[in-house]
Coordinates of C-alpha atoms in Angstrom, one line a residue:
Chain A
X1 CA -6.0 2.0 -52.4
X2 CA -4.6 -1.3 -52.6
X3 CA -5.2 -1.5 -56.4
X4 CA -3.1 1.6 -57.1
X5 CA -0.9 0.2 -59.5
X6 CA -3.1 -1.3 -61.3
X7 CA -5.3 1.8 -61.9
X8 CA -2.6 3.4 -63.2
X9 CA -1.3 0.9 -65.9
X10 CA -5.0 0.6 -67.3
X11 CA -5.2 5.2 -67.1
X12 CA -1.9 4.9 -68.9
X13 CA -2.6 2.2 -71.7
X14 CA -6.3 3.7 -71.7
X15 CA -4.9 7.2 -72.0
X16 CA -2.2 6.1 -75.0
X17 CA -4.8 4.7 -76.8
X18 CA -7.4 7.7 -76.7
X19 CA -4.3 10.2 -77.3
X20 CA -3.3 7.5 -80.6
X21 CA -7.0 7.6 -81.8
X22 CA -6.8 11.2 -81.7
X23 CA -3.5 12.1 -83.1
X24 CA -4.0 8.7 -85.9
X25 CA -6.5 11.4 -87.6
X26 CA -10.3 11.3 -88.6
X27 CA -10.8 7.6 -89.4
X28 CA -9.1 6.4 -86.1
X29 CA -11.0 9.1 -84.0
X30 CA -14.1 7.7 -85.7
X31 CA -13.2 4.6 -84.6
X32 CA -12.8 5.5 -80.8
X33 CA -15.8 7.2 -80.6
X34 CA -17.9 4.3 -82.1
X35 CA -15.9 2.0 -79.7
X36 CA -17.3 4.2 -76.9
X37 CA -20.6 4.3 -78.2
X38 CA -21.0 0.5 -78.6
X39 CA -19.5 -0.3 -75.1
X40 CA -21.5 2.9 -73.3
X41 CA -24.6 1.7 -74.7
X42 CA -24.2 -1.9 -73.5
X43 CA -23.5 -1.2 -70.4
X44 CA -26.5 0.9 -70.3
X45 CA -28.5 -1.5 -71.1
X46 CA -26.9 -3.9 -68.4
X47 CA -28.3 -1.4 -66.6
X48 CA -31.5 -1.4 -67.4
X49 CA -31.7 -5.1 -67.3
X50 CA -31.0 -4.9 -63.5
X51 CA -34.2 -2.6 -63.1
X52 CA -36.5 -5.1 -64.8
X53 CA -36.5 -3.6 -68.5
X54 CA -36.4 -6.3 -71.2
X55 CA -35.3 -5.6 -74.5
X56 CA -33.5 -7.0 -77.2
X57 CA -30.3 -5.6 -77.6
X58 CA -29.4 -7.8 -80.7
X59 CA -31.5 -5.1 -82.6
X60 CA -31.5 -1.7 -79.9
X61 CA -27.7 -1.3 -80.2
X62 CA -26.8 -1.9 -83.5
X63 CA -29.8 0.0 -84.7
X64 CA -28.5 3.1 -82.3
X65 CA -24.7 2.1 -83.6
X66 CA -26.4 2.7 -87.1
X67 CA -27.6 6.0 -85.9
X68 CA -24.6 7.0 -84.9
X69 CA -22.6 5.7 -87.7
X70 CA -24.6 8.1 -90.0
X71 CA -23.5 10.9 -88.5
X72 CA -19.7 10.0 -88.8
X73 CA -20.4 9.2 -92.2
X74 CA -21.6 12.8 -92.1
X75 CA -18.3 14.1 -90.3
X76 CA -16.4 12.2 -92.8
X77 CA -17.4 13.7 -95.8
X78 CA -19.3 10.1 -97.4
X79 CA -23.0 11.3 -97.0
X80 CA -24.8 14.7 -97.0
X81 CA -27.2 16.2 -93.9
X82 CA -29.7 15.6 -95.1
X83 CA -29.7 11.8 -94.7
X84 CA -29.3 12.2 -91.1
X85 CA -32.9 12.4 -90.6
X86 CA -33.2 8.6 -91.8
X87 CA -32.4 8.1 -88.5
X88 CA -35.6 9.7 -87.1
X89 CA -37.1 7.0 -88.0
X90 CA -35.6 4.3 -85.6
X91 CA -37.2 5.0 -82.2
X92 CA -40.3 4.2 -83.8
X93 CA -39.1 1.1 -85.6
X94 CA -38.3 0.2 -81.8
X95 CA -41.9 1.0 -80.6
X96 CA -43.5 -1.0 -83.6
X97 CA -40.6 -4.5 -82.6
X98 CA -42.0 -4.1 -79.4
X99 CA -45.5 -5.1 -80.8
X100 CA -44.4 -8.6 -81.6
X101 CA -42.3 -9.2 -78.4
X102 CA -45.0 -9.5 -76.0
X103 CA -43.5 -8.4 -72.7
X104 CA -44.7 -7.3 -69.7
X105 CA -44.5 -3.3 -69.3
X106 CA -43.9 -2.5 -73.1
X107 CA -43.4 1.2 -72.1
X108 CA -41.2 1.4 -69.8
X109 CA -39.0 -1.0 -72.3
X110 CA -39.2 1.5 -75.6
X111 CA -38.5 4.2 -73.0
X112 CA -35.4 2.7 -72.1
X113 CA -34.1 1.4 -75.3
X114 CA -34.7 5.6 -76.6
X115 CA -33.2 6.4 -73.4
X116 CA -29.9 4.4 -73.7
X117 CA -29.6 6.3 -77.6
X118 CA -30.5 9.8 -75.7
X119 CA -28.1 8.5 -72.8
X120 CA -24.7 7.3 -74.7
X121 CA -25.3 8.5 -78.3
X122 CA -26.2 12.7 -78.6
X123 CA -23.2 13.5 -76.3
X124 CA -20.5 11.8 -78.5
X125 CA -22.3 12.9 -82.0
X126 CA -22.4 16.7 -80.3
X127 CA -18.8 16.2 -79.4
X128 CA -18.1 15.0 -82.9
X129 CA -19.4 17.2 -84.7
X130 CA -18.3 20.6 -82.5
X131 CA -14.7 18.4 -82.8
X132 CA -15.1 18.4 -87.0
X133 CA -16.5 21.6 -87.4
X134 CA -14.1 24.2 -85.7
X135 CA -11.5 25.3 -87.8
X136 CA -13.7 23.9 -90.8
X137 CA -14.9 26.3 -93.7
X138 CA -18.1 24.0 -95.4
X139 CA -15.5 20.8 -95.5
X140 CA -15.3 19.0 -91.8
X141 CA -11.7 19.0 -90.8
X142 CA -10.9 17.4 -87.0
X143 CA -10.0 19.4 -84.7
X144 CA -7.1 17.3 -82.7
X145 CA -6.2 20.6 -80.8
X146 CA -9.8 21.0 -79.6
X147 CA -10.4 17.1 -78.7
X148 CA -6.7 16.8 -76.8
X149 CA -7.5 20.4 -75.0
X150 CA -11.0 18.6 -74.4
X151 CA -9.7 15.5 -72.6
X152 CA -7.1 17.4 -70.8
X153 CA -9.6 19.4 -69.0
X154 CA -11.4 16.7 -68.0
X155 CA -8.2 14.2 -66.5
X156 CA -7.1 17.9 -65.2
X157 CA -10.0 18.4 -63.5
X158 CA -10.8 14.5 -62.3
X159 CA -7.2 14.7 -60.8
X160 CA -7.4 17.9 -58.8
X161 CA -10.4 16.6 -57.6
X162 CA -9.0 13.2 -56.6
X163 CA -6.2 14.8 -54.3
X164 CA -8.1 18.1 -53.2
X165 CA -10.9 15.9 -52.0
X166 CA -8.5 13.3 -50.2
X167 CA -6.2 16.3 -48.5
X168 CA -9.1 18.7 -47.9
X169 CA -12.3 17.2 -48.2
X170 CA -15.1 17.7 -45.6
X171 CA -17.7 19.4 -46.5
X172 CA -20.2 17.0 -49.0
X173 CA -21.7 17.8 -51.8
X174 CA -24.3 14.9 -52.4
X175 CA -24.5 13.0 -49.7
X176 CA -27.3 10.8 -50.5
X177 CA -26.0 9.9 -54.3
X178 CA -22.3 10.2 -54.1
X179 CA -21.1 10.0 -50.3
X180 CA -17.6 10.5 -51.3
X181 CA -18.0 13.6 -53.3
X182 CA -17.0 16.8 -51.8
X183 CA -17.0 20.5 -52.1
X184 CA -12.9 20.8 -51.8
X185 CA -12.8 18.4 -54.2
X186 CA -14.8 19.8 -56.6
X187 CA -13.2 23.3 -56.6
X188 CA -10.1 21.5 -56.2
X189 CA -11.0 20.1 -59.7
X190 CA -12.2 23.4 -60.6
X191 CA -9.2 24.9 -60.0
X192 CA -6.8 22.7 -62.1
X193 CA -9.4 22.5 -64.7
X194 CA -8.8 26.4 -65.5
X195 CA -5.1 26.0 -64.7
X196 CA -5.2 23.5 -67.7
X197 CA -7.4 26.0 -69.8
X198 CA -4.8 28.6 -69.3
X199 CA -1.9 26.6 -70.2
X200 CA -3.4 24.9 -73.5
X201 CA -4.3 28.4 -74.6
X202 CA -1.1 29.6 -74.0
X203 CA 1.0 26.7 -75.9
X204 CA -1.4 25.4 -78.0
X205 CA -2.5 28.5 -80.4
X206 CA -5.9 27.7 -81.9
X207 CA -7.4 29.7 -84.5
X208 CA -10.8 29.9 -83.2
X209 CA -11.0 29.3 -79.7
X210 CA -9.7 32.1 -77.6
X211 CA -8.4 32.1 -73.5
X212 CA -12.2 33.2 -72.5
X213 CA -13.4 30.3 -74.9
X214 CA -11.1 27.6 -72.8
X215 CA -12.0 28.7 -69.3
X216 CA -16.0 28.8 -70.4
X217 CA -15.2 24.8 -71.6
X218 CA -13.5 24.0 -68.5
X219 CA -16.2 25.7 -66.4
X220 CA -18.8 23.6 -68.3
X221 CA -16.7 20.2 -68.0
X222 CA -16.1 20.7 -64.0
X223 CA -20.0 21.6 -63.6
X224 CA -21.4 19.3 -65.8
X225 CA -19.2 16.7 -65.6
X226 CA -19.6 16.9 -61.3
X227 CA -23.5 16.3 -62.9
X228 CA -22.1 13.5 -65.3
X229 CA -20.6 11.9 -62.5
X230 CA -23.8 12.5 -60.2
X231 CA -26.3 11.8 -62.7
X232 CA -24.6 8.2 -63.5
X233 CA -24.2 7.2 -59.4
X234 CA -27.7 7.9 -59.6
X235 CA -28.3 5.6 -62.4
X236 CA -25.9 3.0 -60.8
X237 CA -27.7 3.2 -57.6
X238 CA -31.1 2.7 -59.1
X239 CA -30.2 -0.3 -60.1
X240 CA -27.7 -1.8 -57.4
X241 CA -24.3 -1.9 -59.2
X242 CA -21.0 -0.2 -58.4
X243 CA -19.4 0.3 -61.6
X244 CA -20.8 0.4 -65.2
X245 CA -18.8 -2.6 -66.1
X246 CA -15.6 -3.9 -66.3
X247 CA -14.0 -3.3 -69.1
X248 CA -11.4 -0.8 -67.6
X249 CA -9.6 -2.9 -64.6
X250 CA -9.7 -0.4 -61.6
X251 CA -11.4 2.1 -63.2
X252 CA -14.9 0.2 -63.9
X253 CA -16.7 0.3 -67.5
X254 CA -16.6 3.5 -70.1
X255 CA -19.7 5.1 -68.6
X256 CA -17.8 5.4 -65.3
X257 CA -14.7 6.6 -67.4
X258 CA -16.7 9.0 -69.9
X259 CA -19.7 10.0 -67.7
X260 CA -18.5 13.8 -67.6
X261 CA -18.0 13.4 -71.3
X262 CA -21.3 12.4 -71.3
X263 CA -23.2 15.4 -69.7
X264 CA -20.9 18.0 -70.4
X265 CA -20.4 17.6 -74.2
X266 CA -24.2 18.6 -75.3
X267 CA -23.4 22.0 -73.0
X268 CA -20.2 22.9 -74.7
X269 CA -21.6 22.4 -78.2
X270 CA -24.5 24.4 -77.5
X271 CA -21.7 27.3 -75.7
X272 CA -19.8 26.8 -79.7
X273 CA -22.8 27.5 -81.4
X274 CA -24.8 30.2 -79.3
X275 CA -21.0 31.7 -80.1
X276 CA -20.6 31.3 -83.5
X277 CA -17.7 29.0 -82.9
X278 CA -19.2 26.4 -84.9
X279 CA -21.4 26.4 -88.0
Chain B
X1 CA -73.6 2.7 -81.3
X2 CA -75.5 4.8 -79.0
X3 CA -73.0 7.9 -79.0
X4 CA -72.7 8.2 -83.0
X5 CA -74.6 11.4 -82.9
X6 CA -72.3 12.8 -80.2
X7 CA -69.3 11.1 -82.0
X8 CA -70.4 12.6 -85.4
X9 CA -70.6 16.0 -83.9
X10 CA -67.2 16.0 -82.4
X11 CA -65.9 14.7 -85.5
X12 CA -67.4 17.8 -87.6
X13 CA -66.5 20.4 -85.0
X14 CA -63.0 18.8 -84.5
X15 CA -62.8 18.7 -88.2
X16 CA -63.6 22.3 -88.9
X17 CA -61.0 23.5 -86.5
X18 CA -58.1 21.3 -87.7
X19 CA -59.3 22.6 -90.8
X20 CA -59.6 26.0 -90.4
X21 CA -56.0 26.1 -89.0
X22 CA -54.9 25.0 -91.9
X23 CA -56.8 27.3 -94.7
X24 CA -55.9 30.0 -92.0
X25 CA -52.6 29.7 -93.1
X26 CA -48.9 29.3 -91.2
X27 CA -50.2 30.8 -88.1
X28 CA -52.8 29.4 -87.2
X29 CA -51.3 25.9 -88.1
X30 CA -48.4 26.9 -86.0
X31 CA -51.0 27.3 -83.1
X32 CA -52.7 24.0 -83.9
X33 CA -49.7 21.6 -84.0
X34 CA -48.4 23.5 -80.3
X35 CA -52.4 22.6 -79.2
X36 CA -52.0 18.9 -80.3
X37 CA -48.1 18.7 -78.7
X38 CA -49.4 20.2 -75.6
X39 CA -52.2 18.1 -75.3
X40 CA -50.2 14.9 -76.5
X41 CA -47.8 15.4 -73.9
X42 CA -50.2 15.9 -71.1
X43 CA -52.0 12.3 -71.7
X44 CA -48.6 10.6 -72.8
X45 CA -47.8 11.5 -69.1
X46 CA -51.2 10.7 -67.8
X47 CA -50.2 7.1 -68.7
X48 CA -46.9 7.3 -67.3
X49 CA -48.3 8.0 -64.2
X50 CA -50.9 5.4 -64.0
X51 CA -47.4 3.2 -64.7
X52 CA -46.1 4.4 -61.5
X53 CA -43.4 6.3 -63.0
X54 CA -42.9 9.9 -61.4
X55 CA -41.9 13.3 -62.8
X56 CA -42.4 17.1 -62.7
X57 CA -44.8 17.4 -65.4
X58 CA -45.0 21.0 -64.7
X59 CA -41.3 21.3 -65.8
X60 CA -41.4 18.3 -68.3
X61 CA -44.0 19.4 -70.6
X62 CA -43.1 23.1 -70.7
X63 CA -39.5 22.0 -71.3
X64 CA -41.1 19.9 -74.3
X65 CA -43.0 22.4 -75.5
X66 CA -40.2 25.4 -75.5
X67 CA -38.3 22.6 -77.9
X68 CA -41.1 22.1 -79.9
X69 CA -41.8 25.7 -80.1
X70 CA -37.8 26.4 -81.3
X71 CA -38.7 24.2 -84.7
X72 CA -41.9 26.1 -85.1
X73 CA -40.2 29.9 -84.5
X74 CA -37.7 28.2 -87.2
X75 CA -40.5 27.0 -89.7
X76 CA -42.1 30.2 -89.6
X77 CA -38.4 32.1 -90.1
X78 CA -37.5 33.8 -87.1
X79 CA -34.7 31.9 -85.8
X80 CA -32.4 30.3 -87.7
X81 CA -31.6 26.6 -87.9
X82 CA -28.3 26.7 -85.6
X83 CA -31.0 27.7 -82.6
X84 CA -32.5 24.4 -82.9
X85 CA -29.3 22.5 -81.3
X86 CA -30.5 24.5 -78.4
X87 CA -32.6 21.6 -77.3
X88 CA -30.3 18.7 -77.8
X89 CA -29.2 20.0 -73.5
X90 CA -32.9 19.6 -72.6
X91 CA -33.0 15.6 -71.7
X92 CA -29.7 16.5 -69.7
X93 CA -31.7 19.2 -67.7
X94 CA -33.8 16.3 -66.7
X95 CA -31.1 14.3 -65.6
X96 CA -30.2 16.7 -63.8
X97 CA -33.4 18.2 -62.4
X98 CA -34.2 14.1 -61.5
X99 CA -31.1 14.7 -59.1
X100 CA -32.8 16.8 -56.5
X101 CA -36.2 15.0 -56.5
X102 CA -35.4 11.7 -54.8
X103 CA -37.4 9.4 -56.1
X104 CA -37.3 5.3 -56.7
X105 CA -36.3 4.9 -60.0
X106 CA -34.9 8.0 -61.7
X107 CA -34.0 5.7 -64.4
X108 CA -37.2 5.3 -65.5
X109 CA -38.3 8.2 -64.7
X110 CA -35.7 10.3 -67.0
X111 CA -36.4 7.5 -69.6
X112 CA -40.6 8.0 -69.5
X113 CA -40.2 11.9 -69.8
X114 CA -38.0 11.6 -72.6
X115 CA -39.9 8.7 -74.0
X116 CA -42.7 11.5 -74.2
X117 CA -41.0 13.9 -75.7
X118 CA -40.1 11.6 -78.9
X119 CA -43.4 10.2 -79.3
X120 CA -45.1 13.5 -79.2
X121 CA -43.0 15.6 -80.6
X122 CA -40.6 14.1 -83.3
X123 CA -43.8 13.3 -85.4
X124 CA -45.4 16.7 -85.0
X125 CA -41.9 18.3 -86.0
X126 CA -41.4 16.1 -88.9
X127 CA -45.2 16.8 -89.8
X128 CA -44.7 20.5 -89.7
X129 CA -40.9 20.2 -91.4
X130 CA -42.4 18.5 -94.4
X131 CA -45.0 20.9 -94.7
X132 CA -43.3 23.9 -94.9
X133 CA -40.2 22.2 -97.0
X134 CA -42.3 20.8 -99.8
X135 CA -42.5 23.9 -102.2
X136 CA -40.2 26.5 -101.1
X137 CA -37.0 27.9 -102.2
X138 CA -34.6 28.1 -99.1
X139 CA -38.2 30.0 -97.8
X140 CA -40.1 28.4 -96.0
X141 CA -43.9 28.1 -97.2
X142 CA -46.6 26.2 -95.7
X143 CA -47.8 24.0 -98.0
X144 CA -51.8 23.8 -97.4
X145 CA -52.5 20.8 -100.3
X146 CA -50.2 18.9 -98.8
X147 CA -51.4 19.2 -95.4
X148 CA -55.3 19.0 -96.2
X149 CA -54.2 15.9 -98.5
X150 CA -52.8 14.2 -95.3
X151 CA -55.7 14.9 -93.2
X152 CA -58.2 13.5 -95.6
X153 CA -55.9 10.2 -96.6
X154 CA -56.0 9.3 -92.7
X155 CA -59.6 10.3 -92.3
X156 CA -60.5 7.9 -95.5
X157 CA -58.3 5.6 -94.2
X158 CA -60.4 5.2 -91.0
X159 CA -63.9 5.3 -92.5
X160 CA -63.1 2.6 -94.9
X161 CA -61.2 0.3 -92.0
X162 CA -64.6 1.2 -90.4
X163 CA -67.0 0.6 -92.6
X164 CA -65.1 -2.3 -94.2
X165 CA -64.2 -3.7 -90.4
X166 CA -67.9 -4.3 -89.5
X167 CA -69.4 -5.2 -92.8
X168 CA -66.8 -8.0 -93.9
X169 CA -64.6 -8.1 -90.7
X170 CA -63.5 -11.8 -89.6
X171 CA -59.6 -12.2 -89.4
X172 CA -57.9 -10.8 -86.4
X173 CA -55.5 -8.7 -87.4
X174 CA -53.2 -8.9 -84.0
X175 CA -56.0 -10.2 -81.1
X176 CA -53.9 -9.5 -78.3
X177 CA -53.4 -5.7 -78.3
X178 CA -56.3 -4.5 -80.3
X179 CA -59.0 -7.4 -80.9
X180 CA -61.5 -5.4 -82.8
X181 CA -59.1 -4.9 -85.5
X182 CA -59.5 -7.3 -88.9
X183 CA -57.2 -7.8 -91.8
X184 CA -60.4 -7.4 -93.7
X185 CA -60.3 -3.7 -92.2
X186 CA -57.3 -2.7 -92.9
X187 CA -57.4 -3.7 -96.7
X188 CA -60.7 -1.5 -97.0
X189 CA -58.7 1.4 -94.8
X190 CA -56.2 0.8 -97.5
X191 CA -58.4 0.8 -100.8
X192 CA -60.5 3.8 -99.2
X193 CA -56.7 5.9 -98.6
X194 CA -55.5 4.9 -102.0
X195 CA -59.2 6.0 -104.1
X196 CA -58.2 9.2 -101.9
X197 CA -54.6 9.7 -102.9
X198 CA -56.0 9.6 -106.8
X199 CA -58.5 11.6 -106.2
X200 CA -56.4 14.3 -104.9
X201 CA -53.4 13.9 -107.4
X202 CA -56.0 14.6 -110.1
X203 CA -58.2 17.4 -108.6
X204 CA -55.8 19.5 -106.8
X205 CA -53.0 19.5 -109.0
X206 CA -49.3 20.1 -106.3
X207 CA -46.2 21.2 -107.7
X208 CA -43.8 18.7 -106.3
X209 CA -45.8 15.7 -105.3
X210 CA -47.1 13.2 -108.2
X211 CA -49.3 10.7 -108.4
X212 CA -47.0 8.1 -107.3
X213 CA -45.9 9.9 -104.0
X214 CA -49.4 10.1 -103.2
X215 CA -49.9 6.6 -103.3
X216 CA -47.1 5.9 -101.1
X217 CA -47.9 8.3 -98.9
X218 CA -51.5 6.7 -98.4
X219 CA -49.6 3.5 -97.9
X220 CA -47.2 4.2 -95.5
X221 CA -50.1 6.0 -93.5
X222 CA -52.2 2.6 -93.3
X223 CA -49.6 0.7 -92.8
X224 CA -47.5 3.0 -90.1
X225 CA -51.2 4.4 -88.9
X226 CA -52.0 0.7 -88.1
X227 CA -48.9 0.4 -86.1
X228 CA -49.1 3.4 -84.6
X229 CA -53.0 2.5 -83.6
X230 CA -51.4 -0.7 -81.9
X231 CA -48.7 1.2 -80.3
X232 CA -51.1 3.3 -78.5
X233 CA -53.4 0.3 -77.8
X234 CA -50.5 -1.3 -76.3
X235 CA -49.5 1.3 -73.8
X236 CA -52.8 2.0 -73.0
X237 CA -53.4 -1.7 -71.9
X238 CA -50.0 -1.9 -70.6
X239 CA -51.5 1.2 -68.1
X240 CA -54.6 -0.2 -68.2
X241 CA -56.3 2.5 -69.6
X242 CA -59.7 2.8 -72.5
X243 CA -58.4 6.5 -73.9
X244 CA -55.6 8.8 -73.7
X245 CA -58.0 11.1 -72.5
X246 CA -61.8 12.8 -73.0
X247 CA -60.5 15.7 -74.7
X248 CA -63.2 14.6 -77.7
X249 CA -66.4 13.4 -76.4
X250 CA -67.0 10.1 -78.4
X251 CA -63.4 10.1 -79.2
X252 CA -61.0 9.7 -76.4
X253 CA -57.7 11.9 -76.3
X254 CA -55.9 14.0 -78.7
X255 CA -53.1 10.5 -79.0
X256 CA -56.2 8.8 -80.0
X257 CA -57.7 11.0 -82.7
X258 CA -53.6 11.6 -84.0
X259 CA -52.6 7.6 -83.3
X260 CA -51.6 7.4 -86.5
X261 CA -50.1 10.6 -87.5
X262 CA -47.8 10.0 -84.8
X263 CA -46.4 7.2 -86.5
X264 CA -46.8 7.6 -89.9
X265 CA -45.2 10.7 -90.2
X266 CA -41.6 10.4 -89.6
X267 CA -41.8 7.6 -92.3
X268 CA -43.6 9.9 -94.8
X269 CA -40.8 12.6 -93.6
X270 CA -38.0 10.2 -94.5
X271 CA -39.9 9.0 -98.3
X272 CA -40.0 12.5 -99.2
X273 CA -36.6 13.3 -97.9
X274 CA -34.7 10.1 -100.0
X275 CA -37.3 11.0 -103.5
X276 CA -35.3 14.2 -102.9
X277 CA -38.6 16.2 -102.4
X278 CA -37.6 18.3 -99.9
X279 CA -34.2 19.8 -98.8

């Protein structure tokens, strides 16, 4: 692990910086979470352009970004719901561009551009808006508690299964995708995940979100997120590349940084709401 | 011509039934729009196939379908709109499903199935939304005139691109996806849906749509219809297929007959949604 020390400066400015976005409030966690979505999407598309899909991304991303951008005008109080929808709209816009380009396999090239939205954009507008509406009574408030709790789960459980699955890893879980995942590691993630559930329920009182609430959430992040992480080396593998980009020295691009985020935020929403946590 | 008789006669008995499920009121529309998403989906991924891209239709289109049928259960009022966030984990099933199946390129694999699953479906929801939205009170209420006044803007819109196509047809309107198609057939698809959107603003008087929406609605289904034609034209010679299917003898698939319903009718969704009339 020869680049140890530099893993752990970029984890510590990366990790200042989310933490700052966070604690800075609802314009600054806005910010992040559009930063995200810019960067995941490109790299997505990076992706894609390795497997032979051709698009334009000077007009897929910053009609997704727009997308997106409605709903944290949404979060933020500027527009109402119901102008949301506009943004059902763009996939086809997409499909009727693709007319004019005249490129070979025009379907597998809409899919991908939709895909890439479905991909990088639903998880961090599901996590947005479960992150805006807890604690919120008709007016969207941000939940810093919930989003801090959120990311500590997941470094919790990314760590736990870093040195579980270097001390007692043997047994794999998926060879053929992930050769150095295992099943140590994974409980060993498991393990601290809850540990971490326990702790921020016990020091960090939130109003809605009770002890059951935190373990359910870390449950979801380890499981889905272990999916995240799979579904992405899939992805990756498809396609021939190592790491997402590199945007993060040592620690690849954001999809390789967020791809538990990714999976596991559309599960814990839907947990809030089949609860009556949110809305 | 030598099918017309057989063309005519699908036409009428296609007609009758799409028309009957309308008069027969919520119901029976509710069964038609699940017929034409089922079938949709079906020869969306008959094409996908034929593009060498792989999936478990048997787990892709019944995952579609129990999305679909969330909106519907909430249009016809038993579930309430929170449910409906329900499906935003269904493309990360996928992912995940696409996991365990080991195939060459999951990416485009996940990407086709969801690809299907926002052609087919988004417009049908949208269709179905708008209909039920347009006259009711927090209630919804399908609203038949609107519906019926759809159907017969497209179907004027057709016969007078038709008629109009072969009697004065001589500029290409875009040769290399669909080279029977004139500019001279669109205008008369376009006088023909506009004589139509009069017609019904003065004979069959609706509560919240005026003459003016009318008229833009019969626009924005010739002009998004035509796209949408051209879309389907182009995946179908990017697969190298004639028709989506032989559902309608004389009349290809169910993504034939409904071309341009699937496009037009997120765009009508999102007119009537700015004009404030409905939500």
């Amino acid at each position: 692990v020869k680049d140890l020390p530099k893993r752990i400066i970029t984890a510590l400015v990366f990790g200042v910086i989310v933490i700052g976005s966070v604690l800075g409030g609802q314009y600054t966690f806005s910010l992040l979470v559009t930063a995200i979505a810019i960067f995941g999407l490109k790299e997505f598309y990076g992706f894609c352009k390795l497997n032979n899909n051709s698009f334009n991304s000077g007009w897929i991303v910053p009609l997704g970004v727009t997308a997106f951008l409605l709903f944290i005008a949404y979060f933020n109080g500027l527009i109402s719901a119901r102008y949301l929808f506009v943004a059902t709209v763009f996939p086809f816009l997409v499909m009727i561009t693709e007319l004019y380009r005249n490129k070979n396999n025009p379907l597998n090239n809409i899919s991908a551009a939709i895909m890439g939205w479905v991909y990088v954009l639903i998880p961090l507008i599901l996590w947005g808006w479960s992150a805006f509406s807890l604690n919120s009574e008709g007016v969207f408030i941000l939940d810093k508690k919930y989003i801090l709790g959120y990311l500590v789960v997941i470094w919790c459980s990314d760590t736990g299964a870093y040195f579980s699955g270097i001390t007692f890893g043997k047994s794999k879980l998926f060879e053929r995708i992930s050769p150095k995942k295992t099943w140590e590691g994974l409980i060993g993630g498991l393990v601290l995940a809850v540990v971490a559930a326990v702790v921020i329920d016990k020091y960090a009182y939130h109003s809605v979100l009770d002890l059951t609430d935190w373990i359910v959430i870390a449950v979801i992040i380890v499981v889905a997120g272990t999916f995240g992480d799979l579904i992405e080396s899939m992805m990756k593998r498809s396609v021939g590349v190592k790491d997402s980009g590199n945007l993060l020295p040592g620690h690849g691009g954001i999809l390789d940084r967020f791809d538990s985020l990714f999976i596991s935020a559309p599960f814990v929403f839907v947990y809030l709401l089949i609860t009556g946590r949110i809305f």
